[in-house]
Coordinates of C-alpha atoms in Angstrom, one line a residue:
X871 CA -19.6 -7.7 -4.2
X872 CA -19.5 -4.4 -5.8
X873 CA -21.5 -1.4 -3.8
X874 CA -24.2 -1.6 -7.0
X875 CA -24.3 -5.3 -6.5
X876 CA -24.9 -4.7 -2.7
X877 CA -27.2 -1.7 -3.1
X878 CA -29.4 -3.8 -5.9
X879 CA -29.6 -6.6 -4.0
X880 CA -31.2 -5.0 -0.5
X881 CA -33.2 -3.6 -2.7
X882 CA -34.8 -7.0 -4.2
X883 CA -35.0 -8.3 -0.5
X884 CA -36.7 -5.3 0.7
X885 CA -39.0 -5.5 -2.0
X886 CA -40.0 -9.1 -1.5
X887 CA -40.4 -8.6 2.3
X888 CA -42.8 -5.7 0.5
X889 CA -44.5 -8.0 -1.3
X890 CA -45.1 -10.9 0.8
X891 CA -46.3 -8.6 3.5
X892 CA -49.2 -6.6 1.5
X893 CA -50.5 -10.0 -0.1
X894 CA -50.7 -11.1 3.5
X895 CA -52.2 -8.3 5.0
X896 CA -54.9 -8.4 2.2
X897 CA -55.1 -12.3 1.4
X898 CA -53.8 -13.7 4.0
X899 CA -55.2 -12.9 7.8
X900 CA -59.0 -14.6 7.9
X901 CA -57.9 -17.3 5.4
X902 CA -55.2 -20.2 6.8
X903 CA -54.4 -21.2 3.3
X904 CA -53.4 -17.6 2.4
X905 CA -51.6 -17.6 5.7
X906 CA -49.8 -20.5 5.5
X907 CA -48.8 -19.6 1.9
X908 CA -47.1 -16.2 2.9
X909 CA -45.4 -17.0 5.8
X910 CA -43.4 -19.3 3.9
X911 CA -43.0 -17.0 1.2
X912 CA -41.1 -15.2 3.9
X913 CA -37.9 -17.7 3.6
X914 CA -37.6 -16.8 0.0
X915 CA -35.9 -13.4 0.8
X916 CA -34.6 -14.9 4.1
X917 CA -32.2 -17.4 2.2
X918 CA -31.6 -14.7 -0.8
X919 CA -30.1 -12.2 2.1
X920 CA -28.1 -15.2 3.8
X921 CA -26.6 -15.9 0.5
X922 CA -25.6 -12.7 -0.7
X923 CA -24.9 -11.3 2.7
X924 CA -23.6 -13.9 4.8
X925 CA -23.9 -14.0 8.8
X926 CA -25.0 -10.4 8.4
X927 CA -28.0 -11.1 6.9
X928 CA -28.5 -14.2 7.9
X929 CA -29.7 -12.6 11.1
X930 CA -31.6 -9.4 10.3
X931 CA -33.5 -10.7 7.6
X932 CA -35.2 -13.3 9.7
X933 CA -35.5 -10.6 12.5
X934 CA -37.6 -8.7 9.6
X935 CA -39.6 -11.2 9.0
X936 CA -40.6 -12.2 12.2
X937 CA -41.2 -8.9 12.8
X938 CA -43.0 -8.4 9.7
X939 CA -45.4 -11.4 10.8
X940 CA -46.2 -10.7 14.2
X941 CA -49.2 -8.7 13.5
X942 CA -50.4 -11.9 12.2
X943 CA -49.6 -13.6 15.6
X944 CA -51.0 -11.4 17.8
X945 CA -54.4 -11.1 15.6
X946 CA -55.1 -15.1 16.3
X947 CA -53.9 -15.1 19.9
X948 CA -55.8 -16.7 22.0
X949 CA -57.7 -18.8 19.4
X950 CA -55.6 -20.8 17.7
X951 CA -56.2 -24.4 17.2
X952 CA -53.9 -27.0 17.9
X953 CA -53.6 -27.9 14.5
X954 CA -52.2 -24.3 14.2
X955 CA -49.2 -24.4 16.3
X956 CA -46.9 -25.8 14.0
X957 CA -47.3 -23.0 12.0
X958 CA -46.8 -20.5 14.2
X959 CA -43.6 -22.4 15.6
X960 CA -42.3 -22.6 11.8
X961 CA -41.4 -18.6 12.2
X962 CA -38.6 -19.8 14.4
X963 CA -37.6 -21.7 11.0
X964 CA -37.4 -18.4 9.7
X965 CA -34.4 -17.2 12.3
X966 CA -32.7 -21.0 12.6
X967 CA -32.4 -21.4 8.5
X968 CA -31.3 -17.5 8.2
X969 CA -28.7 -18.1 11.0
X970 CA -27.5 -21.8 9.4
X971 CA -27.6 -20.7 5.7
X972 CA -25.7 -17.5 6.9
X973 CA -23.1 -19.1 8.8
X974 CA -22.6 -21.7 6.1
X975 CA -22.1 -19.1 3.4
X976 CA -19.7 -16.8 5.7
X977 CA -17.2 -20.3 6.2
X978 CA -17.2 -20.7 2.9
X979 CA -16.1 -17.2 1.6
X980 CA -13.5 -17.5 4.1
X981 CA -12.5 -20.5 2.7
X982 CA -12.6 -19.4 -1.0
X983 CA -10.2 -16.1 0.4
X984 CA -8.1 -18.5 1.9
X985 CA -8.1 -20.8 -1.2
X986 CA -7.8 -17.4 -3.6
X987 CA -4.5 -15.9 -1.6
X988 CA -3.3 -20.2 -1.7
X989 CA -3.3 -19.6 -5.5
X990 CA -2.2 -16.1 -6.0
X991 CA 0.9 -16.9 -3.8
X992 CA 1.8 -20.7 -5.8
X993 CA 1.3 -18.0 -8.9
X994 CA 4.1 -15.7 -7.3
X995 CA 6.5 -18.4 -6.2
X996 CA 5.7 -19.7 -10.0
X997 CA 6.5 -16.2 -11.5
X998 CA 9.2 -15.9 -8.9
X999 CA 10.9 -19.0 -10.5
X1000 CA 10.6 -18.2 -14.1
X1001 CA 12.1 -15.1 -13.6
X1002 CA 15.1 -16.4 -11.4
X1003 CA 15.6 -19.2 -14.0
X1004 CA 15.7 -16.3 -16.6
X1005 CA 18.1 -14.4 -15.0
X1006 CA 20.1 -17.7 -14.4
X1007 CA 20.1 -18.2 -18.2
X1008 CA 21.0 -14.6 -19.4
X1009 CA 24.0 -14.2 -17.0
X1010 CA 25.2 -17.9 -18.3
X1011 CA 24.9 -16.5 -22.0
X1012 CA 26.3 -13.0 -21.2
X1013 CA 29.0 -14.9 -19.3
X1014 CA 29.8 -16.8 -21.9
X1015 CA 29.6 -13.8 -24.6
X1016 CA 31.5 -11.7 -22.4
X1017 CA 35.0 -13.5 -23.2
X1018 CA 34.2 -14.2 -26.4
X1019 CA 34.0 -10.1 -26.6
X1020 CA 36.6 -9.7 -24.8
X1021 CA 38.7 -12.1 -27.0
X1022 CA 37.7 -9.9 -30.4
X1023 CA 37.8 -6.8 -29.1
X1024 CA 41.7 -7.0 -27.7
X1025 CA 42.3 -8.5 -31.5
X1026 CA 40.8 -5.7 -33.3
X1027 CA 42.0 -3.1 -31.0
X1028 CA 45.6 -4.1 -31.5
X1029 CA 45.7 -3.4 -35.6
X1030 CA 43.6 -0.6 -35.0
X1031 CA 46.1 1.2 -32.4
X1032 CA 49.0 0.4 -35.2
X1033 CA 46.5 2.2 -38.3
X1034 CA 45.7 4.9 -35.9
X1035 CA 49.7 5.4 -35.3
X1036 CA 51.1 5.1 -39.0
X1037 CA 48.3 7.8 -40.1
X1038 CA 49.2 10.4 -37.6
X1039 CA 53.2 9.4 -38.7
X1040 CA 51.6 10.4 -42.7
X1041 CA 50.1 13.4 -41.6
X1042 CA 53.5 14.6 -40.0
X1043 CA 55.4 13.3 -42.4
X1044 CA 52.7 14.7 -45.7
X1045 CA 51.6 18.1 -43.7
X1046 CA 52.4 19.9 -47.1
X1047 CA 49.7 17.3 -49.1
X1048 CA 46.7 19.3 -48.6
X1049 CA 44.8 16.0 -50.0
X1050 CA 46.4 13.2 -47.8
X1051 CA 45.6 15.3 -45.2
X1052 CA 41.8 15.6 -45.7
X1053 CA 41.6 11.7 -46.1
X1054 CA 44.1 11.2 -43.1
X1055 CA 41.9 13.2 -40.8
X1056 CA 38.9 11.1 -42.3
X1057 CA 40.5 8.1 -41.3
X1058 CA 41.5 9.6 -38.1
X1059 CA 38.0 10.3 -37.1
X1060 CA 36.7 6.7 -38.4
X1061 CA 39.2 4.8 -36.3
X1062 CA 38.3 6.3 -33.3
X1063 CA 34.6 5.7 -33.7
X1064 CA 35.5 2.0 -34.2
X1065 CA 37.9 2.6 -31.1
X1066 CA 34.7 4.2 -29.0
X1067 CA 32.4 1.1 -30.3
X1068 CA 34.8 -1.3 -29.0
X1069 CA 35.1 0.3 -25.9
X1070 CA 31.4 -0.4 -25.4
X1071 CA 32.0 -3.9 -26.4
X1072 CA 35.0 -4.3 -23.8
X1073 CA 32.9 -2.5 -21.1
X1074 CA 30.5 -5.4 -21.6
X1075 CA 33.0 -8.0 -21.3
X1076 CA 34.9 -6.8 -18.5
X1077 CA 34.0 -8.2 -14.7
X1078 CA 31.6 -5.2 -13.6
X1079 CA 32.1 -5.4 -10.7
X1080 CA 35.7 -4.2 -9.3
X1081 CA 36.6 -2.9 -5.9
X1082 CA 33.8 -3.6 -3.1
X1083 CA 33.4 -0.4 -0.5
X1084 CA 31.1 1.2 1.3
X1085 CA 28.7 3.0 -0.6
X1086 CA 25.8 5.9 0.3
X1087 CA 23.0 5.7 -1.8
X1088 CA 21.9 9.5 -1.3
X1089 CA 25.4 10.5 -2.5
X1090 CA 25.8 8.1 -4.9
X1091 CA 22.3 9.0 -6.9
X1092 CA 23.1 12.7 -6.6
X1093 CA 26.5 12.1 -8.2
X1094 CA 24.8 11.0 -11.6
X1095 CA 21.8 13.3 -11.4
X1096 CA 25.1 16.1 -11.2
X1097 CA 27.1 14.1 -13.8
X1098 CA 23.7 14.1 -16.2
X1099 CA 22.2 17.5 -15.6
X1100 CA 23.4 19.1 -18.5
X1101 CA 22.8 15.7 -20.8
X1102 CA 19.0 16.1 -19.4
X1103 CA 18.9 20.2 -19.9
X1104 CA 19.6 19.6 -23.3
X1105 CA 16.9 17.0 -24.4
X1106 CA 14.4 18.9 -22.2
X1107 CA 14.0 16.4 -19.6
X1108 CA 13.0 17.6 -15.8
X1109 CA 14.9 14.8 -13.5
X1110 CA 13.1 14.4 -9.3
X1111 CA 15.1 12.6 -7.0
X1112 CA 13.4 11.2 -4.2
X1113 CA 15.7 9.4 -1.5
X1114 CA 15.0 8.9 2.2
X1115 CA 17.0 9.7 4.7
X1116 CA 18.4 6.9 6.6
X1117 CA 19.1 4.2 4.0
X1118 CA 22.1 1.8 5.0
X1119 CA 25.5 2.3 3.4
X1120 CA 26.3 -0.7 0.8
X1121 CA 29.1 -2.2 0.0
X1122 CA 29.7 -2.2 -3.6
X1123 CA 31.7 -1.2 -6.9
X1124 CA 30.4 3.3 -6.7
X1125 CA 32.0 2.9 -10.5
X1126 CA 29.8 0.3 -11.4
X1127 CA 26.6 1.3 -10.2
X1128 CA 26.9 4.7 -11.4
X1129 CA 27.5 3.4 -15.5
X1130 CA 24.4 1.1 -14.4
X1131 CA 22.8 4.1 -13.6
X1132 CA 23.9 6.7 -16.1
X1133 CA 23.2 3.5 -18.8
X1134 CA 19.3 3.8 -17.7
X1135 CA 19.1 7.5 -17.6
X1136 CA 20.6 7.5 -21.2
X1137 CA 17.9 4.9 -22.4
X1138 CA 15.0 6.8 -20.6
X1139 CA 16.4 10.1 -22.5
X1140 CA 15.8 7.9 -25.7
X1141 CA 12.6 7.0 -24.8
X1142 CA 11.5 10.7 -24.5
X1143 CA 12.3 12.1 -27.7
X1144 CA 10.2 15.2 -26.9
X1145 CA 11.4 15.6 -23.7
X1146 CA 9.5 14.7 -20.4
X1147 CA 10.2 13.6 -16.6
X1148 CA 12.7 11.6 -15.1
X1149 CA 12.4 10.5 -11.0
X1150 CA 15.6 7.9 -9.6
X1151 CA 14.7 6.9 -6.3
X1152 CA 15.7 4.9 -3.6
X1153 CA 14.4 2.5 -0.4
X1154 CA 14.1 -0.6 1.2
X1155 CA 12.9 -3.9 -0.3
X1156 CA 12.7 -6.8 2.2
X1157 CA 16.5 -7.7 2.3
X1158 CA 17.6 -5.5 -0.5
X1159 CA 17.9 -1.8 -1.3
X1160 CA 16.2 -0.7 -4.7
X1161 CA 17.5 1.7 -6.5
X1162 CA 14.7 3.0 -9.6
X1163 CA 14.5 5.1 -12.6
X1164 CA 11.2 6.0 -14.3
X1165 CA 10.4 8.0 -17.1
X1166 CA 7.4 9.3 -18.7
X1167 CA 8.9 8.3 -22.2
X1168 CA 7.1 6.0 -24.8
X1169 CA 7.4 2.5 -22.4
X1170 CA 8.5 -1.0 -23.5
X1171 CA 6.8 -3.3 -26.1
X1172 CA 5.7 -6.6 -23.9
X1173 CA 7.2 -8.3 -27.0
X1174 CA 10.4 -7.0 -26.6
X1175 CA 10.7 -7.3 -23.0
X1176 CA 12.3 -10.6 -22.6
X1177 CA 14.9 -9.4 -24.5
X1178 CA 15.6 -5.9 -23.4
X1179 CA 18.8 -7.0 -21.2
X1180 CA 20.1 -9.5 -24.6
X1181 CA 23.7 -8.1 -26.3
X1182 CA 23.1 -6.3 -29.4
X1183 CA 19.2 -6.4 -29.0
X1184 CA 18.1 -2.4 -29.5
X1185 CA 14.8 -0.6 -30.5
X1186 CA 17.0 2.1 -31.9
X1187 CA 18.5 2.7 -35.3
X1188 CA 21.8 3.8 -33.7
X1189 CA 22.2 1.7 -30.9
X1190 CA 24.5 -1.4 -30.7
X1191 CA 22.3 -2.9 -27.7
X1192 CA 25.0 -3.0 -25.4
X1193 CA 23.4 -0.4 -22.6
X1194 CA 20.7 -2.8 -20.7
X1195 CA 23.7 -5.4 -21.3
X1196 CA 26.1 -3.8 -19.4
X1197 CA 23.6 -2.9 -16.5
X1198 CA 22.6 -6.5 -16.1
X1199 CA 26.5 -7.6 -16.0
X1200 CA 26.7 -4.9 -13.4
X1201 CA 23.9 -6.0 -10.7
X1202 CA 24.3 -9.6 -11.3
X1203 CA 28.1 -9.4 -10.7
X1204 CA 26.7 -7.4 -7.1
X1205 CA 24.3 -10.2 -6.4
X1206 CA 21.0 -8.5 -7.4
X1207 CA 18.6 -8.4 -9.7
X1208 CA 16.2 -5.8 -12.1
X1209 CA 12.8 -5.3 -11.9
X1210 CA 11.4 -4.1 -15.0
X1211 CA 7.4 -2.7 -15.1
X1212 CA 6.3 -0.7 -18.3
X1213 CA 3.3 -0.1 -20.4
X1214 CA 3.2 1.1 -24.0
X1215 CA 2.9 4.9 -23.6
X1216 CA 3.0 5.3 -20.3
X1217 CA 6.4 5.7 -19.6
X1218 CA 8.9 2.5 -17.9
X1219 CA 10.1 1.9 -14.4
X1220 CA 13.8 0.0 -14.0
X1221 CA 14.6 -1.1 -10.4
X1222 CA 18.3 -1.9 -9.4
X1223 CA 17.8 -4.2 -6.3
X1224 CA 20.9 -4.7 -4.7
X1225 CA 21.6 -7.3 -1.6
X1226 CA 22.1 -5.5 1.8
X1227 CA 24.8 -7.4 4.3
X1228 CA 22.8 -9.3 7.5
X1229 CA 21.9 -6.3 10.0
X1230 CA 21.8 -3.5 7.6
X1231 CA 17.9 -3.7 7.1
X1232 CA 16.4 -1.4 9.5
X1233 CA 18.9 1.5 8.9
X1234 CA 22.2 3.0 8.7

């Protein structure tokens, strides 16, 4: 219950108890049918407080009404009928029904509590699943993509090495043609954009990971906050780095996680075209070490999240959707996984979680 809930409802039992006890005092004190009539009025708020309140009021609201009645009591002391003991002994009922009815209710919240954390932890293990199964399925298709990449990129990048060569031989050989040179510088420029694009495409297909060594986390994050300052001067974004001390060394491809992690930094950048705030951080995730970057930039669509970390899927008019890509190549080759938690507008958190080796979890 809500403190209103709790507040409204003392309120209704204290005004019953009210209620019953002026009627009596008027009604109810020379005339037994009066009596009788509000002292069992008196269970009324007695079983209200046990159900709303459990144990707790299961006992002092019968202690308020017994109190409530003994003026009654002590008034016909000493001549009572027989016939009128029974009623006196049913304000016991009052305590023995408060104290069952409150006891009943208190086992059963604790049994719905128990049943509600049953069902919110089947709903994480379910969750859990999906997403392993997910991540299962994306690295099979990026797998798979990867070589076919790799495949088209090395056939391209061959004919475009021997273009690239015979122009610069024209421009040698024509330096005098004012005109051939224009267009040879054009096509100059245009070959090595397609040379930069497949780059990105063989970056993708390669295995991310390469050599495994030891890696600090505090060194590594402050080597692409250094490698990125200038990027995040220029598109006025303020970048916070918050990294305990004491986190365990990992071992790991450094090369790797740092294009992992200047990828998401670039992407956050997009997603504050106006400029904004920028945190990476770093701790301890059960048997993992998380590595995050959040921004205060425009968030993710929940349609487009399933498909953030596809090849060639991009929100951006420029962008060949390769960025997320490559990250996911990146941790799954390590043996992690991402964590992605955004709202429209409110900025996006991306969590690297990386595996730590058995005995590294409580420190360095």
């Amino acid at each position: 219950m809500t403190v209103k809930e709790r507040q409204r409802d003392f309120l209704i039992i204290a005004l019953a108890f009210a209620l019953i006890t002026a009627g009596h005092i008027v009604h109810g004190y020379y005339r037994v049918e009066y009596r009788t009539l509000y002292r069992l009025l008196y269970f009324i708020p007695v079983i209200f407080a046990a159900f709303r309140f459990g144990l707790k009021g299961g006992i002092v609201a019968p202690l308020v009404a017994s109190v409530l009645y003994l003026p009654d009591i002590a008034l016909f002391v000493g001549r009572i009928s027989a016939d009128q003991i029974p009623d006196i002994l049913d304000v016991l009922l009052f305590n023995v029904i408060g104290w069952i009815t409150g006891v009943m209710v208190h086992l059963e919240s604790r049994r719905n509590l128990s049943y509600r954390a049953l069902v919110r932890e089947l709903a994480f293990r379910a969750y859990e699943k999906r997403q392993l199964e997910e991540q299962i399925h994306r690295s099979e298709r990026l797998a798979s993509l990867g070589q076919l990449v790799a495949g088209m990129a090395h056939e391209i990048r061959n004919p475009l090495g021997i273009a690239n060569t015979t122009v610069q031989v024209m421009k040698k050989e024509y330096r005098d043609d004012q005109n051939l040179q224009e267009y040879a510088t054009v096509i100059l420029d245009e070959l090595d954009r397609m040379n930069r694009v497949l780059g990105q495409f063989l970056n993708f297909a390669r295995p991310a990971a390469g050599e495994s060594k030891p890696v600090k986390i505090p060194e590594l994050i402050e080597s692409v906050r250094s490698l990125t300052s200038r990027y995040l001067k220029e598109h006025a974004v303020t970048c916070f780095v918050d990294v305990p001390g004491g986190l365990p060394e990992i071992t790991a491809d450094a090369g790797a996680l740092k294009q992992a992690l200047v990828n998401l930094i670039f992407n956050s950048v997009d997603a504050m075209p106006s400029g904004g705030r920028l945190m990476l951080s770093a701790g301890l995730s059960q048997n993992h070490l998380k590595i995050t970057v959040s921004d205060t930039g425009l968030g993710i669509r929940p349609e487009d999240r399933p498909k953030i970390f596809d090849p060639f899927f991009s929100t951006k008019e420029t962008g060949f959707g390769l960025g997320l890509a490559v990250v996911h190549r990146i941790i799954d080759a390590h043996g992690g996984y991402i964590e992605v938690d955004s709202e429209p507008g409110s900025g996006a958190s991306v969590s690297l979680n990386l595996p730590l080796k058995v005995g590294e979890e409580g420190g360095a």
